[in-house]
Tab-separated table of C-alpha atoms in Angstrom:
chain	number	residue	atom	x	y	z
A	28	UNK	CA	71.875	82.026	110.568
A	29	UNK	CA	69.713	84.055	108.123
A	30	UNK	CA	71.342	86.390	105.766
A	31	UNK	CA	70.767	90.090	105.006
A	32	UNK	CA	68.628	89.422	101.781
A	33	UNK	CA	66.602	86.999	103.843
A	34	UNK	CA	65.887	89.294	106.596
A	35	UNK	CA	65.658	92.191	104.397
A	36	UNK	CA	62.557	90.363	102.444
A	37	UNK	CA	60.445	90.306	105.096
A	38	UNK	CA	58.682	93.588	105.124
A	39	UNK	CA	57.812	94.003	108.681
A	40	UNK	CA	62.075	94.037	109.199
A	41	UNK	CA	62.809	96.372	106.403
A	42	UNK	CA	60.093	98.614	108.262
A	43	UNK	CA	61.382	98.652	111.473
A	44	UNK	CA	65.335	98.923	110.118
A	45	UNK	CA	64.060	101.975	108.046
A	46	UNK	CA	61.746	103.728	111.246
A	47	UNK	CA	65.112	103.092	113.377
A	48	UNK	CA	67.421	104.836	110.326
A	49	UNK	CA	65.664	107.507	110.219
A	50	UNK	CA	65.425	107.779	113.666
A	51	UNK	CA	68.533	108.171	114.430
A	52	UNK	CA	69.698	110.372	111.619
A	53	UNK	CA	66.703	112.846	112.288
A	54	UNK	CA	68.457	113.136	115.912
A	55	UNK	CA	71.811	113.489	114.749
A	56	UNK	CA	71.201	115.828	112.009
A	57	UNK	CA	68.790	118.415	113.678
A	58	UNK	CA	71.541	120.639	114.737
A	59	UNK	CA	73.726	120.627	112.311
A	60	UNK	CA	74.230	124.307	111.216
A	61	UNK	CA	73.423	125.233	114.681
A	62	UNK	CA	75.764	124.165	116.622
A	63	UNK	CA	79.373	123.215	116.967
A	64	UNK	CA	81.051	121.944	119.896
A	65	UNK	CA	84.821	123.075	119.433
A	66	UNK	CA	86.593	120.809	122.198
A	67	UNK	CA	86.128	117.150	120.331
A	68	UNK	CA	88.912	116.562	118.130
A	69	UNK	CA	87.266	117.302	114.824
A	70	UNK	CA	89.289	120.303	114.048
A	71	UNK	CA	92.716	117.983	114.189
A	72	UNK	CA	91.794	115.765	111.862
A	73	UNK	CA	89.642	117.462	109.293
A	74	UNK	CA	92.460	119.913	108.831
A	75	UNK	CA	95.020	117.167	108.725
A	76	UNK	CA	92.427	116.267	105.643
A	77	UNK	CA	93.588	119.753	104.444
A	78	UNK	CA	96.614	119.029	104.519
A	79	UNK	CA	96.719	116.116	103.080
A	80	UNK	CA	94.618	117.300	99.729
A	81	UNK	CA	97.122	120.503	99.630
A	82	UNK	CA	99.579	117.813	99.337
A	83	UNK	CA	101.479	116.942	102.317
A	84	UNK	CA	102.432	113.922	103.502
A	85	UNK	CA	101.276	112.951	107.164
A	86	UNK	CA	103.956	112.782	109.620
A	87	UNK	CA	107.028	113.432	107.328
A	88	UNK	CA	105.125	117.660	106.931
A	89	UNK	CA	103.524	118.278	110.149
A	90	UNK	CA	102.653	116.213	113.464
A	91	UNK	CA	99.560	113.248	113.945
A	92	UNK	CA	99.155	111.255	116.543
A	93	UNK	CA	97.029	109.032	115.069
A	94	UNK	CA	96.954	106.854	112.121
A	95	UNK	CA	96.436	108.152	108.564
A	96	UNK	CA	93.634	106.163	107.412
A	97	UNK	CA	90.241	108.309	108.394
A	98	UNK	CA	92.886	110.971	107.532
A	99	UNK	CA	93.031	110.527	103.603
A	100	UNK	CA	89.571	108.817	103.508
A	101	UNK	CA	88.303	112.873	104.956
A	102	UNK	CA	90.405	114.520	102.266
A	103	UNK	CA	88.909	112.599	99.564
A	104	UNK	CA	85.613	113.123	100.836
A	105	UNK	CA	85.876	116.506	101.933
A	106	UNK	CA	87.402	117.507	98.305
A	107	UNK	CA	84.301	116.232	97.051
A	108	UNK	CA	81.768	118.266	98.867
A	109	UNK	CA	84.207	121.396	98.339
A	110	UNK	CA	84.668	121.570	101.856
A	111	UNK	CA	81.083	122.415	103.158
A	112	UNK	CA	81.161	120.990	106.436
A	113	UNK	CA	77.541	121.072	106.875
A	114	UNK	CA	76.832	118.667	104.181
A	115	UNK	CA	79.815	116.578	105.474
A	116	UNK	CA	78.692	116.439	109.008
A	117	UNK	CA	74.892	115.316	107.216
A	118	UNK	CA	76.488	112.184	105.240
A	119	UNK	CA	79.308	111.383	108.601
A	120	UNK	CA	75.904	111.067	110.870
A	121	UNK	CA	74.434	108.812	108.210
A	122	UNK	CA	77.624	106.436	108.049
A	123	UNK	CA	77.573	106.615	112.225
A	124	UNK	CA	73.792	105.547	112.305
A	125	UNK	CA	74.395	103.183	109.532
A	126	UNK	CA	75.817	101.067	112.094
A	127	UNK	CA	72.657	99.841	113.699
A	128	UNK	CA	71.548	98.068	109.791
A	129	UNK	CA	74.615	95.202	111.381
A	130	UNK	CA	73.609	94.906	114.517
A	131	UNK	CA	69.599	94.756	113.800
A	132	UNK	CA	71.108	92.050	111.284
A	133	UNK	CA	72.831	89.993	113.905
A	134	UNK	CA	70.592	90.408	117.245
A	135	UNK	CA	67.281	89.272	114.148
A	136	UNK	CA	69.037	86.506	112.856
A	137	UNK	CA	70.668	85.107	116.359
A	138	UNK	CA	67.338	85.119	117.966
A	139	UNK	CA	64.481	85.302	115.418
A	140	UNK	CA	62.510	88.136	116.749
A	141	UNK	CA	62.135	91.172	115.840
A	142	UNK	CA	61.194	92.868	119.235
A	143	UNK	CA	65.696	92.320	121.203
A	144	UNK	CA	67.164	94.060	117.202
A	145	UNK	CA	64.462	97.315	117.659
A	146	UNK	CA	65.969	97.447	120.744
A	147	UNK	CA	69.173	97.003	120.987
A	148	UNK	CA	69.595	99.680	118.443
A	149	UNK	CA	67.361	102.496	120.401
A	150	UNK	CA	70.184	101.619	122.746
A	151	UNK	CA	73.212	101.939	119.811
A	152	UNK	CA	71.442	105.224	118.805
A	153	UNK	CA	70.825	106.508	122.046
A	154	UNK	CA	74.245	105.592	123.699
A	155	UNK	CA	74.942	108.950	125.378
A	156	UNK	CA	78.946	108.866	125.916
A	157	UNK	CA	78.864	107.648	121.787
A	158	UNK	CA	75.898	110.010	120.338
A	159	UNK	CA	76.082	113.318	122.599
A	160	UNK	CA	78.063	114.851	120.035
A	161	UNK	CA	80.685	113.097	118.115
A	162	UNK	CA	78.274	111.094	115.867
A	163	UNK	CA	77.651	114.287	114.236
A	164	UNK	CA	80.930	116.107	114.921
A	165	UNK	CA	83.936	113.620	113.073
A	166	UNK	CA	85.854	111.245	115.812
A	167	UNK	CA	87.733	107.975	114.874
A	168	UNK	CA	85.918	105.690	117.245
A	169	UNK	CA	82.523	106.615	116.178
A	170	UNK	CA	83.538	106.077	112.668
A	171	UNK	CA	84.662	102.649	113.137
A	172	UNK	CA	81.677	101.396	114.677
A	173	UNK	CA	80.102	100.255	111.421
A	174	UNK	CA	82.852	98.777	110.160
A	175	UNK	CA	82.995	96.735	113.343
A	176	UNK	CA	79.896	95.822	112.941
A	177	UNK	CA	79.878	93.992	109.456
A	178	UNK	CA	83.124	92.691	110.097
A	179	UNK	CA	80.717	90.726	113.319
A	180	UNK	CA	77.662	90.079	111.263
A	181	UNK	CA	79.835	88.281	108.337
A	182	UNK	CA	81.546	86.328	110.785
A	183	UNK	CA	78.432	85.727	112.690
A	184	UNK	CA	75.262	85.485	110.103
A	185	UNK	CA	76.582	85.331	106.333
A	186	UNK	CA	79.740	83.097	107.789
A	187	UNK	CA	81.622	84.482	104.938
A	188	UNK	CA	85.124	84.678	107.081
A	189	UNK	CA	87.247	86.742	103.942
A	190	UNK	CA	84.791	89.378	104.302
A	191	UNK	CA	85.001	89.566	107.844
A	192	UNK	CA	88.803	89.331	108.101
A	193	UNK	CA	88.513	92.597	105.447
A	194	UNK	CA	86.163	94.345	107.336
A	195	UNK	CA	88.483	93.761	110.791
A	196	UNK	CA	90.955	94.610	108.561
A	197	UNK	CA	90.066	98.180	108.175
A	198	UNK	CA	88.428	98.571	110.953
A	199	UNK	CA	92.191	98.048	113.094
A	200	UNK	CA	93.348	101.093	110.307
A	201	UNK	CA	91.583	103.422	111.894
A	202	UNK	CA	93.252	103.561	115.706
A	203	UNK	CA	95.908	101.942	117.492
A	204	UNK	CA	93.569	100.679	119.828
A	205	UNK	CA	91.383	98.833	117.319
A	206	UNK	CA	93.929	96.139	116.855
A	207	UNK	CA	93.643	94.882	119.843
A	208	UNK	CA	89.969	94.829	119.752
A	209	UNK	CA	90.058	92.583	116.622
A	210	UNK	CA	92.698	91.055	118.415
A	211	UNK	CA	90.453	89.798	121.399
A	212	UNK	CA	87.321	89.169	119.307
A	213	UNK	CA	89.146	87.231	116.431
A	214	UNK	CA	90.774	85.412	119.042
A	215	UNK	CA	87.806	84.573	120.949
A	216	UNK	CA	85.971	83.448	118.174
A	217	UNK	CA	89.061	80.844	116.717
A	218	UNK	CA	89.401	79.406	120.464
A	219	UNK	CA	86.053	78.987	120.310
A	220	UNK	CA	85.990	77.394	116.511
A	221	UNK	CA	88.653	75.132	117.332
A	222	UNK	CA	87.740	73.912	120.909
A	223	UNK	CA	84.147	72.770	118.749
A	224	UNK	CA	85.868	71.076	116.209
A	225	UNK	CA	87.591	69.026	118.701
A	226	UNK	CA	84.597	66.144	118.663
A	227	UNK	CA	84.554	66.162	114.391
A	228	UNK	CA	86.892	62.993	112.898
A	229	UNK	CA	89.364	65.946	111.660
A	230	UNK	CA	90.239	69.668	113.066
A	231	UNK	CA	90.646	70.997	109.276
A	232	UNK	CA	87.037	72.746	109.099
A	233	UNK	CA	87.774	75.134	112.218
A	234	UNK	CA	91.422	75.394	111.310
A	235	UNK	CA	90.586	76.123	107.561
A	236	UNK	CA	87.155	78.976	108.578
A	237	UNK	CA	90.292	80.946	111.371
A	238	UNK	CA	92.932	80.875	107.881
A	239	UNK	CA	90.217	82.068	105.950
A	240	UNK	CA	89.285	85.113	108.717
A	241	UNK	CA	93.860	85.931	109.300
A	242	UNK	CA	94.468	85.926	106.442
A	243	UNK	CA	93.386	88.367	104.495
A	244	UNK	CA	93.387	90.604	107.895
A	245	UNK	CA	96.842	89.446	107.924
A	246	UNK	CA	97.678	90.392	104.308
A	247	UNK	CA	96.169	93.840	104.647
A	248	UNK	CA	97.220	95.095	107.877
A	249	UNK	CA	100.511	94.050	107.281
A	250	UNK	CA	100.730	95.637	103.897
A	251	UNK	CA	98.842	98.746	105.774
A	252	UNK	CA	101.415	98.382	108.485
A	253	UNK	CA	104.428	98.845	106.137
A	254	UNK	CA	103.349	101.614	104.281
A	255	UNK	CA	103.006	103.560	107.756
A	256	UNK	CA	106.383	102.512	108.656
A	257	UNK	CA	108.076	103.832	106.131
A	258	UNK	CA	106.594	107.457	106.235
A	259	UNK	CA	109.486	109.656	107.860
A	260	UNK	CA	108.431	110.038	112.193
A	261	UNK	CA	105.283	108.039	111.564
A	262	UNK	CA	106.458	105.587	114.497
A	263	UNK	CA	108.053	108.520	116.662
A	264	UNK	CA	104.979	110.275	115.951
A	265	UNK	CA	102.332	107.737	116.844
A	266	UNK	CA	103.881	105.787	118.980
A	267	UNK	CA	106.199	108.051	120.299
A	268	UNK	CA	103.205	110.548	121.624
A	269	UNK	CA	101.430	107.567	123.254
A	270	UNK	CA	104.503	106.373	125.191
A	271	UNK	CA	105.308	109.806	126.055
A	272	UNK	CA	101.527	111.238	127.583
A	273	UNK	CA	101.264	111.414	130.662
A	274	UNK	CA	100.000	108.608	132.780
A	275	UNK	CA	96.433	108.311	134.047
A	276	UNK	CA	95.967	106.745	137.593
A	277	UNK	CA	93.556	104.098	138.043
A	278	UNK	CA	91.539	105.399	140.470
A	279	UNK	CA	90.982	108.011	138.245
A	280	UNK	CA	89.646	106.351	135.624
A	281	UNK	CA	87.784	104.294	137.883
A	282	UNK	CA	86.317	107.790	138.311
A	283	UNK	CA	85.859	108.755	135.210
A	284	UNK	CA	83.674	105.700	134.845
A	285	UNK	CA	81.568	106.607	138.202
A	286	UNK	CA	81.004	110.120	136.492
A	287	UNK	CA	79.725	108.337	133.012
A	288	UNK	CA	77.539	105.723	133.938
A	289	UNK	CA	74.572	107.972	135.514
A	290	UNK	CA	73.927	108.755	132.111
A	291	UNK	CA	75.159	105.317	130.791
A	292	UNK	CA	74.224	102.907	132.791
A	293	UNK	CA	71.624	101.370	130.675
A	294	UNK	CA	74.218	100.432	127.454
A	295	UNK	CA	76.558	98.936	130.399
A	296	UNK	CA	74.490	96.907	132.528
A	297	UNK	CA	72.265	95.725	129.814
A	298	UNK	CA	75.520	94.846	127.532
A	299	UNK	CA	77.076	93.458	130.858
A	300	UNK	CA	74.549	91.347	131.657
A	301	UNK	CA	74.172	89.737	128.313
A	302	UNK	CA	78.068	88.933	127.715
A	303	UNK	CA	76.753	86.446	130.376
A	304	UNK	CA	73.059	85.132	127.937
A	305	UNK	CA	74.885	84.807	124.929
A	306	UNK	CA	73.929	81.760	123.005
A	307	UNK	CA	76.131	79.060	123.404
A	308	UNK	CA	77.612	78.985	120.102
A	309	UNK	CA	78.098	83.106	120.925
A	310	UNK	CA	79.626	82.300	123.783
A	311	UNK	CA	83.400	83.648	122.405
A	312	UNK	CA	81.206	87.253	121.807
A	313	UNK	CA	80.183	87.894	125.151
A	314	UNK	CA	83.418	86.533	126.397
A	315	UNK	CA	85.879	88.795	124.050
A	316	UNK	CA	83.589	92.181	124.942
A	317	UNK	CA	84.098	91.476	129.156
A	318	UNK	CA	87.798	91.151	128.319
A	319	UNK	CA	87.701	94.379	125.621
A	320	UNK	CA	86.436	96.514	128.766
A	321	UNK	CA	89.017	96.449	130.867
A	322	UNK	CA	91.876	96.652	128.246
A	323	UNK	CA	90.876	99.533	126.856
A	324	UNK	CA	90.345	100.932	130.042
A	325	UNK	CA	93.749	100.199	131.678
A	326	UNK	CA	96.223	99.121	129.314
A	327	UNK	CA	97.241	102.648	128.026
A	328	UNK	CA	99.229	105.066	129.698
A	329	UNK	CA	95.747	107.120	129.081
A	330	UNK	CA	91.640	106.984	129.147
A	331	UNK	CA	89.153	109.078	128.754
A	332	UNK	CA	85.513	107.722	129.059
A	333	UNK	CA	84.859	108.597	125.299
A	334	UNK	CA	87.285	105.232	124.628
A	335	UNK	CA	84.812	103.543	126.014
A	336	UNK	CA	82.537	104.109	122.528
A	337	UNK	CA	84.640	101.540	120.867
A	338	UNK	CA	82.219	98.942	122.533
A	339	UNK	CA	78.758	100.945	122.192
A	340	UNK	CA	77.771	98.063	119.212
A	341	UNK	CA	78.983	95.427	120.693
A	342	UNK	CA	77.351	96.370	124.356
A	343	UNK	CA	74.334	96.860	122.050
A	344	UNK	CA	74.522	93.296	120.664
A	345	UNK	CA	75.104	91.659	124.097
A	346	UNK	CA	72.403	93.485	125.448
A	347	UNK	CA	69.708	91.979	122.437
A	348	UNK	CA	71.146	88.833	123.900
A	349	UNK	CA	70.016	90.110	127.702
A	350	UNK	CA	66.662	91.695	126.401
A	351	UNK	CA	65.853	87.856	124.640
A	352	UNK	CA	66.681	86.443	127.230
A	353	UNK	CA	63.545	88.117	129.437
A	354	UNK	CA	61.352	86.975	126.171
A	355	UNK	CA	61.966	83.748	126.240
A	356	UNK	CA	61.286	83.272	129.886
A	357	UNK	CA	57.700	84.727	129.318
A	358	UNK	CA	57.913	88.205	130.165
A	359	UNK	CA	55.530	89.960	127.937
A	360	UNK	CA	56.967	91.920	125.211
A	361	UNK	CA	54.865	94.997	125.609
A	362	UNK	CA	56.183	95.566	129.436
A	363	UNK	CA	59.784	94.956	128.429
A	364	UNK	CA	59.088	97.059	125.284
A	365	UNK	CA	57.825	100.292	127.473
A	366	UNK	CA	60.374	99.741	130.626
A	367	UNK	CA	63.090	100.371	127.896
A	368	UNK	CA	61.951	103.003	126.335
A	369	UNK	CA	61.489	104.712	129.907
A	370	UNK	CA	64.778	103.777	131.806
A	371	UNK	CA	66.287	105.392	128.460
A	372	UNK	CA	64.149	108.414	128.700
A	373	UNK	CA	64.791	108.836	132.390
A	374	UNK	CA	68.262	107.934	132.576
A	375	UNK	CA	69.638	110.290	129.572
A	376	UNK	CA	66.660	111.922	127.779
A	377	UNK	CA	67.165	115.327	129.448
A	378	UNK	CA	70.831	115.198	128.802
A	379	UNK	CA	70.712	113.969	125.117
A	380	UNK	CA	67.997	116.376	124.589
A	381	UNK	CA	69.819	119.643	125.941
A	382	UNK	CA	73.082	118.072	123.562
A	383	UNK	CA	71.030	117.349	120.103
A	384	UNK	CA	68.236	119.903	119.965
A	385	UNK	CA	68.239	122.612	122.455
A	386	UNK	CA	72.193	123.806	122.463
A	387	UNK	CA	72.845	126.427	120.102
A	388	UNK	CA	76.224	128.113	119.395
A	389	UNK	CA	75.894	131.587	117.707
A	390	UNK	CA	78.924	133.049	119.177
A	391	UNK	CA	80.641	130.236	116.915
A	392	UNK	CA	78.853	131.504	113.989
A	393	UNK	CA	79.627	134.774	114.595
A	394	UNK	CA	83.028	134.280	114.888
A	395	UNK	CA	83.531	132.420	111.553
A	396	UNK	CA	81.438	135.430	109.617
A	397	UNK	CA	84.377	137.486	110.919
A	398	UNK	CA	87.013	135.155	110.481
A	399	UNK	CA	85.770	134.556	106.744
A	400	UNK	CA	86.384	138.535	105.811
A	401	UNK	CA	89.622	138.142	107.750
A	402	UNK	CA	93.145	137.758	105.350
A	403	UNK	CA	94.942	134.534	105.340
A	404	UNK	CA	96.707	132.824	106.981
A	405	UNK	CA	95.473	132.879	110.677
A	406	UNK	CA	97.054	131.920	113.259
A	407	UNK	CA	94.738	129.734	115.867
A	408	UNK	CA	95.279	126.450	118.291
A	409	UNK	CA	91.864	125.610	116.964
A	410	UNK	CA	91.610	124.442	113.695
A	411	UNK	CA	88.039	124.466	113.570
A	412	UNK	CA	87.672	127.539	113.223
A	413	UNK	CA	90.181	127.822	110.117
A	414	UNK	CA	87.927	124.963	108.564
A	415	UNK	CA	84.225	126.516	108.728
A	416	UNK	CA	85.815	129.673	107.231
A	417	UNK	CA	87.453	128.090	104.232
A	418	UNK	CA	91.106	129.575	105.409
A	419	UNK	CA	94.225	128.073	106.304
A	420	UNK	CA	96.455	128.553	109.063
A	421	UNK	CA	100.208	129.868	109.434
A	422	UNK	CA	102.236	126.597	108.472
A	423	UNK	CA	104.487	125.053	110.987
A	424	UNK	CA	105.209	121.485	111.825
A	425	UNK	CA	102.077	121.063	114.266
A	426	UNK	CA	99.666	123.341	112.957
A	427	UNK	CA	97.339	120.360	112.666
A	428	UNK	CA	97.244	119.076	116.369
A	429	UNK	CA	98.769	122.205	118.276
A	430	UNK	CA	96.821	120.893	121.538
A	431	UNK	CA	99.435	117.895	121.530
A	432	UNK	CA	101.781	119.960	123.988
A	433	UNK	CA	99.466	120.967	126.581
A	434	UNK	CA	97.811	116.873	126.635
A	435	UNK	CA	101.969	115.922	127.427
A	436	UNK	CA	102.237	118.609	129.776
A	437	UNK	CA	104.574	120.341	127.995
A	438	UNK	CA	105.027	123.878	126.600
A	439	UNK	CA	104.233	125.200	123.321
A	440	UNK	CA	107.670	125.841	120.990
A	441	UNK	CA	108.770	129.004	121.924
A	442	UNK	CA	110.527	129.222	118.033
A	443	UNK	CA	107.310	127.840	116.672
A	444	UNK	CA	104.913	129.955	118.518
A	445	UNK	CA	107.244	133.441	117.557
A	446	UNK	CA	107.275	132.444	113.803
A	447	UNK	CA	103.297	131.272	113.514
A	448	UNK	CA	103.082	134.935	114.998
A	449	UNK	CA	105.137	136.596	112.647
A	450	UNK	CA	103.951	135.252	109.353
A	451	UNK	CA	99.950	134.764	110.210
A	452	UNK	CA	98.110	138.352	108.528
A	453	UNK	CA	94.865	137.502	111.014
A	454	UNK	CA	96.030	135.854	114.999
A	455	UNK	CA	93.380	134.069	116.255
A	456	UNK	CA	94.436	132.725	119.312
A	457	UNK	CA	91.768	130.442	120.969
């Protein structure tokens, strides 16, 4: 497999890698500053950040449901930019992009053309369910994505399995859920190792590349792992919350789905279909992403399509596999090439459109003009707003993540709710 510094000295790659960067960041960025979309879960954990940089500890001072580490990595950053969430939402849309430079990597270097990586990321960056709004607008999955993908093109181009058991490493830190997606690819990828090392006069080259990947995964999740337990509720919190929502049927997930894939169908069946075209020696990739789908979509008590972003990379990756595939069997480049581009423009170029250039919020705008004049602390169930206008909100155990009551189906605190009310000198109940 060719390395990054080998690809990356042929021109006509660096070229393409840079056309596709900036790309996707023009797309991302336009509307920053224009609009906000206040129903993603941005406001939660930025103001967790807060929280965390005013100095209080995560779980043991007010309620998460999630796991601290995008938590603390936002406070650092945020304290950096002095809280101006334009610029932040500028440099989190560059990191989200980013994420194509692996995967234009892997797809090049698997199958030596240039035409499958250009591609399969127009598909990453255009993956409506991943880029409509929350790889501008902070989310956990969309953050992980590039770490998922160098942790895949270490263990699939540079070979260099500490790396790639680092970069799984942190990439499980960020959500409960992205264990088990390491899980299932690190897994797929040993079987694999050791089922070829089977023939060779000794089985300690495959057994000695999956010690090299676990264990330094092992080492730092497990030291990760630790920490977390020992922070007062963080297990009640975390785990406590996800035993406790409430349970999503099935059917309607399997509805959920139906609803997505008019818009989404492209990243699916093209990343479906290749799971099956995967080079032999890939065989454990396409493999681990058919059995990824349905576990994150019905091993949880819950699901919501945007889980589904978690495999937007790797659905890209597969699909490189699916678009070499009609390459190598002689189907001209320039027809594949331009059917692409227009399946993608019919399928979701309206929608992503409408989403990254045309929607404007003003009202939003307005409201944090008037919010900014207004004395703290407020009193809101949307800490977004609290965030754009540099004020903080009336303290109380879940001021981070007050939605948490209504996703269980339960009530707000009747004590909690009185109190915020009493101490807040601006309510701003939305």
């Amino acid at each position: 497999m060719k390395t990054i510094v080998q690809i990356w000295q042929d021109q006509k790659n660096l070229l393409c890698l840079v056309a596709l960067l900036a790309f996707g960041i023009y797309i991302q960025t336009y509307s920053i500053g224009k609009l906000v979309y206040t129903f993603p879960d941005e406001g939660i954990y930025l103001y967790a950040a807060k929280l965390v940089a005013q100095g209080h500890l995560i779980y043991r001072d007010f309620f998460l449901a999630h796991l601290p580490f995008w938590i603390y990595i936002n406070a650092f950053i945020l304290q950096l930019l002095d809280w101006n969430m334009d610029l932040y939402h500028m440099l989190y849309a560059f990191w989200v992009v980013s994420g194509a430079i692996p995967l234009y990597l892997i797809v090049y270097s698997v199958t030596k053309k240039s035409t499958p990586a250009v591609l399969a990321c127009l598909i990453y960056l255009v993956f409506p369910e991943m880029m409509q709004w929350d790889a501008h607008l902070f989310a956990m999955r969309q953050a992980s994505t590039p770490l998922l993908g160098w942790a895949m093109y270490h263990l699939i181009c540079s070979r260099n399995y500490k790396k790639s058991g680092v970069f799984f490493a942190i990439f499980s830190m960020g959500l409960v859920t992205n264990f088990f997606v390491s899980f299932i690819i690190m897994g797929a990828w040993a079987v694999q190792a050791y089922l070829d090392g089977i023939d060779q006069p000794t089985r300690k080259v495959p057994i000695r590349k999956i010690l090299l990947l676990l264990i330094p995964y092992l080492l730092l999740v497990g030291t990760y792992a630790t920490v977390f337990a020992v922070i007062p509720n963080s297990i009640n919190n975390v785990f406590g919350y996800q035993l406790n929502n409430q349970f999503i049927p099935y059917i309607t997930r399997i509805m959920y789905i139906k609803r997505m894939l008019p818009i989404n169908w492209v990243m699916f069946i093209f990343g479906f279909v290749g799971c099956f075209l995967a080079p032999r020696k890939l065989r454990w990739v396409g493999t681990s992403f058919l059995i990824i789908f349905p576990v994150i979509t019905f091993a949880s008590r819950t699901f919501y399509p945007h889980y589904l972003v978690i495999l937007g990379l790797p659905f890209a990756l597969s699909a490189g596999f699916f678009l070499d595939y009609l390459i190598r069997h002689h189907v001209s480049t320039i027809p594949i090439v331009v059917s692409v581009i227009s399946i993608i423009y019919y399928s979701s170029g309206s929608h992503m459109y409408y989403h990254l250039v045309q929607a404007k919020s003003p009202t939003f705008y307005s409201t944090i003009d008037r919010l900014s004049r207004a004395p703290e602390p407020v009193f809101t169930f949307e800490p977004i707003y609290a965030l754009y206008a540099k004020k903080s909100i009336t303290y109380h155990y879940y001021v981070a993540d007050p939605r948490s009551f209504r996703v269980l189906g339960d009530y707000y605190p009747e004590d909690v709710y009185i109190t915020g009310l009493s101490q807040n000198n601006s309510c701003f109940c939305v």
